[in-house]
């Protein structure tokens, strides 16, 4: 015996919405020269370099410690503000020099920061983002200056704020 309430939807009911997902042909890794399935592809990090030159090892270790400090500083800043951001930066940088699990984590965070910086450089080299941003900013500032020259916004704001300050200033008692 079948239950009529569990039967298939009526022919007049609209079909369930199923969005069509179109994936891009190239992934970010392919687009910017990172090998698929590798941890960091061609990004220059301490974990994927086999350096024999002690100077190169020291230079990379300094970059990793700096990256760890940046990661710790950003984390501290986000969680508790600028003072703990500074403490987090110093702490993560110091931890990165330790040969223990905490040091491994700090160095890994440094590697992530280095990788992100390298990827940002590759993206900027391809798309010229920094140059375009500078041009857009200059154009916006020129437009704002022309607008101010035409409408005297700065002068009007100054007068308005002075008038407001005069109104809220306590009157001297005579």
mmCIF file of N, CA, C and O in Angstrom, residues 35-119:
data_model
loop_
_atom_site.group_PDB
_atom_site.id
_atom_site.type_symbol
_atom_site.label_atom_id
_atom_site.label_comp_id
_atom_site.label_asym_id
_atom_site.label_seq_id
_atom_site.Cartn_x
_atom_site.Cartn_y
_atom_site.Cartn_z
ATOM 1 N N UNK A 35 52.538 24.432 -9.962
ATOM 2 C CA UNK A 35 52.235 23.070 -10.380
ATOM 3 C C UNK A 35 51.077 22.520 -9.565
ATOM 4 O O UNK A 35 51.023 22.686 -8.354
ATOM 5 N N UNK A 36 50.158 21.846 -10.240
ATOM 6 C CA UNK A 36 49.003 21.273 -9.552
ATOM 7 C C UNK A 36 49.466 20.141 -8.648
ATOM 8 O O UNK A 36 50.327 19.352 -9.000
ATOM 9 N N UNK A 37 48.899 20.085 -7.463
ATOM 10 C CA UNK A 37 49.195 19.003 -6.542
ATOM 11 C C UNK A 37 50.451 19.219 -5.719
ATOM 12 O O UNK A 37 50.787 18.389 -4.896
ATOM 13 N N UNK A 38 51.152 20.312 -5.901
ATOM 14 C CA UNK A 38 52.324 20.565 -5.080
ATOM 15 C C UNK A 38 51.951 21.543 -3.998
ATOM 16 O O UNK A 38 51.001 22.306 -4.131
ATOM 17 N N UNK A 39 52.733 21.545 -2.944
ATOM 18 C CA UNK A 39 52.406 22.406 -1.816
ATOM 19 C C UNK A 39 52.541 23.869 -2.184
ATOM 20 O O UNK A 39 51.701 24.685 -1.881
ATOM 21 N N UNK A 40 53.630 24.234 -2.851
ATOM 22 C CA UNK A 40 53.810 25.643 -3.154
ATOM 23 C C UNK A 40 54.390 25.891 -4.541
ATOM 24 O O UNK A 40 54.785 26.992 -4.834
ATOM 25 N N UNK A 41 54.447 24.891 -5.385
ATOM 26 C CA UNK A 41 54.868 25.072 -6.769
ATOM 27 C C UNK A 41 56.186 25.783 -6.899
ATOM 28 O O UNK A 41 57.172 25.404 -6.300
ATOM 29 N N UNK A 42 56.213 26.852 -7.666
ATOM 30 C CA UNK A 42 57.454 27.561 -7.916
ATOM 31 C C UNK A 42 57.681 28.708 -6.938
ATOM 32 O O UNK A 42 58.570 29.513 -7.123
ATOM 33 N N UNK A 43 56.858 28.795 -5.910
ATOM 34 C CA UNK A 43 57.022 29.864 -4.944
ATOM 35 C C UNK A 43 58.274 29.593 -4.122
ATOM 36 O O UNK A 43 58.530 28.481 -3.695
ATOM 37 N N UNK A 44 59.047 30.622 -3.871
ATOM 38 C CA UNK A 44 60.329 30.507 -3.206
ATOM 39 C C UNK A 44 60.139 30.544 -1.693
ATOM 40 O O UNK A 44 60.132 31.595 -1.085
ATOM 41 N N UNK A 45 59.956 29.383 -1.070
ATOM 42 C CA UNK A 45 59.808 29.321 0.375
ATOM 43 C C UNK A 45 60.930 28.491 0.962
ATOM 44 O O UNK A 45 61.640 27.793 0.256
ATOM 45 N N UNK A 46 61.075 28.548 2.270
ATOM 46 C CA UNK A 46 62.151 27.810 2.931
ATOM 47 C C UNK A 46 61.926 26.309 2.844
ATOM 48 O O UNK A 46 62.866 25.543 2.766
ATOM 49 N N UNK A 47 60.695 25.854 2.831
ATOM 50 C CA UNK A 47 60.424 24.423 2.846
ATOM 51 C C UNK A 47 60.692 23.744 1.514
ATOM 52 O O UNK A 47 60.978 22.569 1.476
ATOM 53 N N UNK A 48 60.601 24.460 0.389
ATOM 54 C CA UNK A 48 60.785 23.800 -0.892
ATOM 55 C C UNK A 48 62.115 24.142 -1.546
ATOM 56 O O UNK A 48 62.311 23.879 -2.701
ATOM 57 N N UNK A 49 63.036 24.748 -0.812
ATOM 58 C CA UNK A 49 64.345 25.066 -1.359
ATOM 59 C C UNK A 49 65.394 24.144 -0.780
ATOM 60 O O UNK A 49 65.414 23.890 0.415
ATOM 61 N N UNK A 50 66.283 23.681 -1.630
ATOM 62 C CA UNK A 50 67.384 22.845 -1.213
ATOM 63 C C UNK A 50 68.639 23.676 -1.406
ATOM 64 O O UNK A 50 69.331 23.529 -2.402
ATOM 65 N N UNK A 51 68.890 24.591 -0.491
ATOM 66 C CA UNK A 51 69.987 25.531 -0.666
ATOM 67 C C UNK A 51 71.240 25.010 0.007
ATOM 68 O O UNK A 51 71.200 24.584 1.161
ATOM 69 N N UNK A 52 72.361 25.077 -0.710
ATOM 70 C CA UNK A 52 73.635 24.651 -0.161
ATOM 71 C C UNK A 52 74.464 25.820 0.321
ATOM 72 O O UNK A 52 75.340 25.658 1.149
ATOM 73 N N UNK A 53 74.210 27.001 -0.189
ATOM 74 C CA UNK A 53 74.956 28.187 0.190
ATOM 75 C C UNK A 53 74.466 28.674 1.555
ATOM 76 O O UNK A 53 73.286 28.984 1.720
ATOM 77 N N UNK A 54 75.344 28.778 2.565
ATOM 78 C CA UNK A 54 74.912 29.226 3.903
ATOM 79 C C UNK A 54 74.316 30.632 3.887
ATOM 80 O O UNK A 54 73.403 30.923 4.648
ATOM 81 N N UNK A 55 74.839 31.504 3.002
ATOM 82 C CA UNK A 55 74.297 32.859 2.915
ATOM 83 C C UNK A 55 72.843 32.831 2.448
ATOM 84 O O UNK A 55 71.998 33.563 2.966
ATOM 85 N N UNK A 56 72.542 31.958 1.448
ATOM 86 C CA UNK A 56 71.172 31.832 0.965
ATOM 87 C C UNK A 56 70.264 31.262 2.038
ATOM 88 O O UNK A 56 69.118 31.688 2.179
ATOM 89 N N UNK A 57 70.764 30.299 2.799
ATOM 90 C CA UNK A 57 69.963 29.713 3.882
ATOM 91 C C UNK A 57 69.637 30.767 4.935
ATOM 92 O O UNK A 57 68.503 30.848 5.399
ATOM 93 N N UNK A 58 70.629 31.568 5.285
ATOM 94 C CA UNK A 58 70.412 32.606 6.292
ATOM 95 C C UNK A 58 69.428 33.658 5.783
ATOM 96 O O UNK A 58 68.538 34.097 6.505
ATOM 97 N N UNK A 59 69.583 34.037 4.525
ATOM 98 C CA UNK A 59 68.688 35.029 3.922
ATOM 99 C C UNK A 59 67.240 34.511 3.913
ATOM 100 O O UNK A 59 66.310 35.237 4.267
ATOM 101 N N UNK A 60 67.071 33.240 3.518
ATOM 102 C CA UNK A 60 65.727 32.666 3.490
ATOM 103 C C UNK A 60 65.171 32.544 4.905
ATOM 104 O O UNK A 60 63.997 32.813 5.142
ATOM 105 N N UNK A 61 66.002 32.166 5.872
ATOM 106 C CA UNK A 61 65.533 32.037 7.252
ATOM 107 C C UNK A 61 65.086 33.400 7.777
ATOM 108 O O UNK A 61 64.074 33.498 8.463
ATOM 109 N N UNK A 62 65.827 34.447 7.419
ATOM 110 C CA UNK A 62 65.415 35.792 7.823
ATOM 111 C C UNK A 62 64.071 36.167 7.205
ATOM 112 O O UNK A 62 63.242 36.802 7.852
ATOM 113 N N UNK A 63 63.865 35.778 5.954
ATOM 114 C CA UNK A 63 62.568 36.041 5.309
ATOM 115 C C UNK A 63 61.448 35.278 6.015
ATOM 116 O O UNK A 63 60.353 35.806 6.207
ATOM 117 N N UNK A 64 61.718 34.033 6.380
ATOM 118 C CA UNK A 64 60.704 33.218 7.062
ATOM 119 C C UNK A 64 60.394 33.811 8.428
ATOM 120 O O UNK A 64 59.220 33.904 8.825
ATOM 121 N N UNK A 65 61.420 34.222 9.164
ATOM 122 C CA UNK A 65 61.189 34.838 10.479
ATOM 123 C C UNK A 65 60.378 36.129 10.300
ATOM 124 O O UNK A 65 59.439 36.385 11.055
ATOM 125 N N UNK A 66 60.738 36.923 9.294
ATOM 126 C CA UNK A 66 59.971 38.147 9.018
ATOM 127 C C UNK A 66 58.532 37.837 8.651
ATOM 128 O O UNK A 66 57.602 38.514 9.095
ATOM 129 N N UNK A 67 58.338 36.790 7.837
ATOM 130 C CA UNK A 67 56.978 36.385 7.474
ATOM 131 C C UNK A 67 56.187 35.921 8.681
ATOM 132 O O UNK A 67 54.996 36.230 8.821
ATOM 133 N N UNK A 68 56.862 35.178 9.571
ATOM 134 C CA UNK A 68 56.191 34.731 10.796
ATOM 135 C C UNK A 68 55.810 35.935 11.654
ATOM 136 O O UNK A 68 54.722 35.967 12.240
ATOM 137 N N UNK A 69 56.700 36.917 11.718
ATOM 138 C CA UNK A 69 56.398 38.127 12.494
ATOM 139 C C UNK A 69 55.199 38.865 11.903
ATOM 140 O O UNK A 69 54.337 39.347 12.639
ATOM 141 N N UNK A 70 55.147 38.945 10.574
ATOM 142 C CA UNK A 70 53.992 39.587 9.931
ATOM 143 C C UNK A 70 52.710 38.832 10.260
ATOM 144 O O UNK A 70 51.690 39.429 10.632
ATOM 145 N N UNK A 71 52.761 37.497 10.146
ATOM 146 C CA UNK A 71 51.571 36.688 10.441
ATOM 147 C C UNK A 71 51.137 36.870 11.898
ATOM 148 O O UNK A 71 49.951 37.052 12.194
ATOM 149 N N UNK A 72 52.095 36.827 12.823
ATOM 150 C CA UNK A 72 51.770 37.020 14.241
ATOM 151 C C UNK A 72 51.240 38.412 14.516
ATOM 152 O O UNK A 72 50.304 38.594 15.303
ATOM 153 N N UNK A 73 51.813 39.412 13.857
ATOM 154 C CA UNK A 73 51.356 40.783 14.047
ATOM 155 C C UNK A 73 49.946 40.998 13.539
ATOM 156 O O UNK A 73 49.125 41.630 14.199
ATOM 157 N N UNK A 74 49.659 40.445 12.371
ATOM 158 C CA UNK A 74 48.310 40.577 11.811
ATOM 159 C C UNK A 74 47.305 39.853 12.702
ATOM 160 O O UNK A 74 46.227 40.389 13.003
ATOM 161 N N UNK A 75 47.661 38.656 13.150
ATOM 162 C CA UNK A 75 46.746 37.907 14.024
ATOM 163 C C UNK A 75 46.485 38.680 15.318
ATOM 164 O O UNK A 75 45.340 38.806 15.761
ATOM 165 N N UNK A 76 47.543 39.198 15.934
ATOM 166 C CA UNK A 76 47.374 39.966 17.170
ATOM 167 C C UNK A 76 46.570 41.234 16.956
ATOM 168 O O UNK A 76 45.733 41.597 17.780
ATOM 169 N N UNK A 77 46.804 41.898 15.831
ATOM 170 C CA UNK A 77 46.075 43.118 15.507
ATOM 171 C C UNK A 77 44.587 42.840 15.338
ATOM 172 O O UNK A 77 43.742 43.562 15.868
ATOM 173 N N UNK A 78 44.274 41.766 14.638
ATOM 174 C CA UNK A 78 42.871 41.417 14.392
ATOM 175 C C UNK A 78 42.175 41.028 15.686
ATOM 176 O O UNK A 78 41.050 41.427 15.948
ATOM 177 N N UNK A 79 42.870 40.267 16.526
ATOM 178 C CA UNK A 79 42.249 39.760 17.754
ATOM 179 C C UNK A 79 42.112 40.838 18.809
ATOM 180 O O UNK A 79 41.069 40.969 19.437
ATOM 181 N N UNK A 80 43.164 41.650 19.012
ATOM 182 C CA UNK A 80 43.118 42.533 20.178
ATOM 183 C C UNK A 80 43.642 43.942 19.954
ATOM 184 O O UNK A 80 43.783 44.687 20.902
ATOM 185 N N UNK A 81 43.979 44.320 18.748
ATOM 186 C CA UNK A 81 44.407 45.688 18.525
ATOM 187 C C UNK A 81 45.899 45.837 18.339
ATOM 188 O O UNK A 81 46.648 44.864 18.332
ATOM 189 N N UNK A 82 46.354 47.087 18.199
ATOM 190 C CA UNK A 82 47.740 47.341 17.818
ATOM 191 C C UNK A 82 48.784 46.909 18.838
ATOM 192 O O UNK A 82 49.858 46.462 18.471
ATOM 193 N N UNK A 83 48.499 47.029 20.129
ATOM 194 C CA UNK A 83 49.501 46.643 21.130
ATOM 195 C C UNK A 83 49.761 45.145 21.066
ATOM 196 O O UNK A 83 50.914 44.701 20.989
ATOM 197 N N UNK A 84 48.701 44.353 21.069
ATOM 198 C CA UNK A 84 48.899 42.909 20.959
ATOM 199 C C UNK A 84 49.358 42.506 19.569
ATOM 200 O O UNK A 84 49.979 41.462 19.402
ATOM 201 N N UNK A 85 49.100 43.330 18.566
ATOM 202 C CA UNK A 85 49.637 43.074 17.240
ATOM 203 C C UNK A 85 51.153 43.125 17.270
ATOM 204 O O UNK A 85 51.836 42.276 16.705
ATOM 205 N N UNK A 86 51.690 44.128 17.951
ATOM 206 C CA UNK A 86 53.134 44.254 18.090
ATOM 207 C C UNK A 86 53.699 43.094 18.903
ATOM 208 O O UNK A 86 54.725 42.503 18.543
ATOM 209 N N UNK A 87 53.032 42.743 19.986
ATOM 210 C CA UNK A 87 53.465 41.610 20.810
ATOM 211 C C UNK A 87 53.424 40.316 19.996
ATOM 212 O O UNK A 87 54.355 39.500 20.054
ATOM 213 N N UNK A 88 52.373 40.135 19.216
ATOM 214 C CA UNK A 88 52.255 38.936 18.378
ATOM 215 C C UNK A 88 53.353 38.868 17.337
ATOM 216 O O UNK A 88 53.895 37.795 17.054
ATOM 217 N N UNK A 89 53.715 40.015 16.768
ATOM 218 C CA UNK A 89 54.780 40.046 15.762
ATOM 219 C C UNK A 89 56.113 39.644 16.375
ATOM 220 O O UNK A 89 56.832 38.797 15.834
ATOM 221 N N UNK A 90 56.436 40.227 17.505
ATOM 222 C CA UNK A 90 57.704 39.902 18.169
ATOM 223 C C UNK A 90 57.699 38.448 18.615
ATOM 224 O O UNK A 90 58.682 37.718 18.419
ATOM 225 N N UNK A 91 56.597 38.003 19.191
ATOM 226 C CA UNK A 91 56.506 36.620 19.669
ATOM 227 C C UNK A 91 56.620 35.599 18.551
ATOM 228 O O UNK A 91 57.350 34.608 18.672
ATOM 229 N N UNK A 92 55.929 35.824 17.462
ATOM 230 C CA UNK A 92 55.980 34.873 16.343
ATOM 231 C C UNK A 92 57.367 34.865 15.704
ATOM 232 O O UNK A 92 57.880 33.804 15.322
ATOM 233 N N UNK A 93 57.987 36.032 15.617
ATOM 234 C CA UNK A 93 59.349 36.100 15.085
ATOM 235 C C UNK A 93 60.324 35.342 15.964
ATOM 236 O O UNK A 93 61.188 34.609 15.473
ATOM 237 N N UNK A 94 60.185 35.493 17.258
ATOM 238 C CA UNK A 94 61.061 34.781 18.193
ATOM 239 C C UNK A 94 60.784 33.276 18.153
ATOM 240 O O UNK A 94 61.711 32.465 18.178
ATOM 241 N N UNK A 95 59.528 32.905 18.076
ATOM 242 C CA UNK A 95 59.177 31.482 18.002
ATOM 243 C C UNK A 95 59.748 30.815 16.759
ATOM 244 O O UNK A 95 60.128 29.649 16.788
ATOM 245 N N UNK A 96 59.801 31.545 15.666
ATOM 246 C CA UNK A 96 60.291 30.982 14.407
ATOM 247 C C UNK A 96 61.743 30.539 14.507
ATOM 248 O O UNK A 96 62.199 29.723 13.709
ATOM 249 N N UNK A 97 62.469 31.064 15.488
ATOM 250 C CA UNK A 97 63.873 30.677 15.652
ATOM 251 C C UNK A 97 64.025 29.419 16.506
ATOM 252 O O UNK A 97 65.125 28.873 16.592
ATOM 253 N N UNK A 98 62.962 28.962 17.142
ATOM 254 C CA UNK A 98 63.020 27.796 18.032
ATOM 255 C C UNK A 98 62.882 26.497 17.248
ATOM 256 O O UNK A 98 62.139 26.440 16.275
ATOM 257 N N UNK A 99 63.578 25.472 17.682
ATOM 258 C CA UNK A 99 63.515 24.169 17.018
ATOM 259 C C UNK A 99 62.560 23.245 17.789
ATOM 260 O O UNK A 99 62.974 22.273 18.417
ATOM 261 N N UNK A 100 61.277 23.574 17.766
ATOM 262 C CA UNK A 100 60.242 22.754 18.407
ATOM 263 C C UNK A 100 58.955 22.895 17.595
ATOM 264 O O UNK A 100 58.944 23.527 16.538
ATOM 265 N N UNK A 101 57.878 22.292 18.091
ATOM 266 C CA UNK A 101 56.608 22.326 17.346
ATOM 267 C C UNK A 101 56.111 23.755 17.153
ATOM 268 O O UNK A 101 55.634 24.113 16.074
ATOM 269 N N UNK A 102 56.211 24.569 18.185
ATOM 270 C CA UNK A 102 55.758 25.959 18.068
ATOM 271 C C UNK A 102 56.597 26.695 17.022
ATOM 272 O O UNK A 102 56.060 27.488 16.237
ATOM 273 N N UNK A 103 57.882 26.436 16.989
ATOM 274 C CA UNK A 103 58.745 27.031 15.980
ATOM 275 C C UNK A 103 58.369 26.570 14.586
ATOM 276 O O UNK A 103 58.403 27.345 13.623
ATOM 277 N N UNK A 104 58.016 25.282 14.470
ATOM 278 C CA UNK A 104 57.582 24.754 13.169
ATOM 279 C C UNK A 104 56.332 25.478 12.684
ATOM 280 O O UNK A 104 56.215 25.827 11.506
ATOM 281 N N UNK A 105 55.395 25.704 13.592
ATOM 282 C CA UNK A 105 54.158 26.403 13.228
ATOM 283 C C UNK A 105 54.464 27.846 12.817
ATOM 284 O O UNK A 105 53.940 28.341 11.816
ATOM 285 N N UNK A 106 55.320 28.509 13.577
ATOM 286 C CA UNK A 106 55.670 29.895 13.250
ATOM 287 C C UNK A 106 56.378 29.969 11.896
ATOM 288 O O UNK A 106 56.084 30.850 11.086
ATOM 289 N N UNK A 107 57.299 29.031 11.634
ATOM 290 C CA UNK A 107 57.991 29.028 10.339
ATOM 291 C C UNK A 107 57.025 28.715 9.201
ATOM 292 O O UNK A 107 57.117 29.290 8.116
ATOM 293 N N UNK A 108 56.067 27.823 9.450
ATOM 294 C CA UNK A 108 55.065 27.513 8.425
ATOM 295 C C UNK A 108 54.228 28.751 8.116
ATOM 296 O O UNK A 108 53.922 29.031 6.956
ATOM 297 N N UNK A 109 53.878 29.525 9.146
ATOM 298 C CA UNK A 109 53.115 30.754 8.896
ATOM 299 C C UNK A 109 53.974 31.756 8.128
ATOM 300 O O UNK A 109 53.481 32.480 7.267
ATOM 301 N N UNK A 110 55.262 31.775 8.413
ATOM 302 C CA UNK A 110 56.173 32.629 7.655
ATOM 303 C C UNK A 110 56.237 32.217 6.199
ATOM 304 O O UNK A 110 56.262 33.056 5.296
ATOM 305 N N UNK A 111 56.264 30.898 5.950
ATOM 306 C CA UNK A 111 56.256 30.397 4.576
ATOM 307 C C UNK A 111 54.983 30.820 3.844
ATOM 308 O O UNK A 111 55.021 31.174 2.666
ATOM 309 N N UNK A 112 53.861 30.787 4.545
ATOM 310 C CA UNK A 112 52.588 31.189 3.931
ATOM 311 C C UNK A 112 52.635 32.669 3.540
ATOM 312 O O UNK A 112 52.208 33.042 2.445
ATOM 313 N N UNK A 113 53.182 33.501 4.422
ATOM 314 C CA UNK A 113 53.281 34.939 4.120
ATOM 315 C C UNK A 113 54.203 35.164 2.920
ATOM 316 O O UNK A 113 53.893 35.956 2.023
ATOM 317 N N UNK A 114 55.332 34.448 2.880
ATOM 318 C CA UNK A 114 56.255 34.584 1.743
ATOM 319 C C UNK A 114 55.557 34.152 0.457
ATOM 320 O O UNK A 114 55.649 34.828 -0.572
ATOM 321 N N UNK A 115 54.867 33.019 0.511
ATOM 322 C CA UNK A 115 54.163 32.524 -0.678
ATOM 323 C C UNK A 115 53.107 33.517 -1.146
ATOM 324 O O UNK A 115 52.967 33.774 -2.347
ATOM 325 N N UNK A 116 52.380 34.093 -0.207
ATOM 326 C CA UNK A 116 51.351 35.080 -0.567
ATOM 327 C C UNK A 116 51.998 36.303 -1.223
ATOM 328 O O UNK A 116 51.488 36.835 -2.213
ATOM 329 N N UNK A 117 53.131 36.725 -0.688
ATOM 330 C CA UNK A 117 53.831 37.866 -1.278
ATOM 331 C C UNK A 117 54.328 37.569 -2.684
ATOM 332 O O UNK A 117 54.210 38.403 -3.586
ATOM 333 N N UNK A 118 54.863 36.375 -2.880
ATOM 334 C CA UNK A 118 55.344 35.989 -4.212
ATOM 335 C C UNK A 118 54.183 35.910 -5.202
ATOM 336 O O UNK A 118 54.309 36.343 -6.343
ATOM 337 N N UNK A 119 53.062 35.362 -4.768
ATOM 338 C CA UNK A 119 51.891 35.287 -5.650
ATOM 339 C C UNK A 119 51.386 36.680 -5.992
ATOM 340 O O UNK A 119 51.007 36.956 -7.133
#
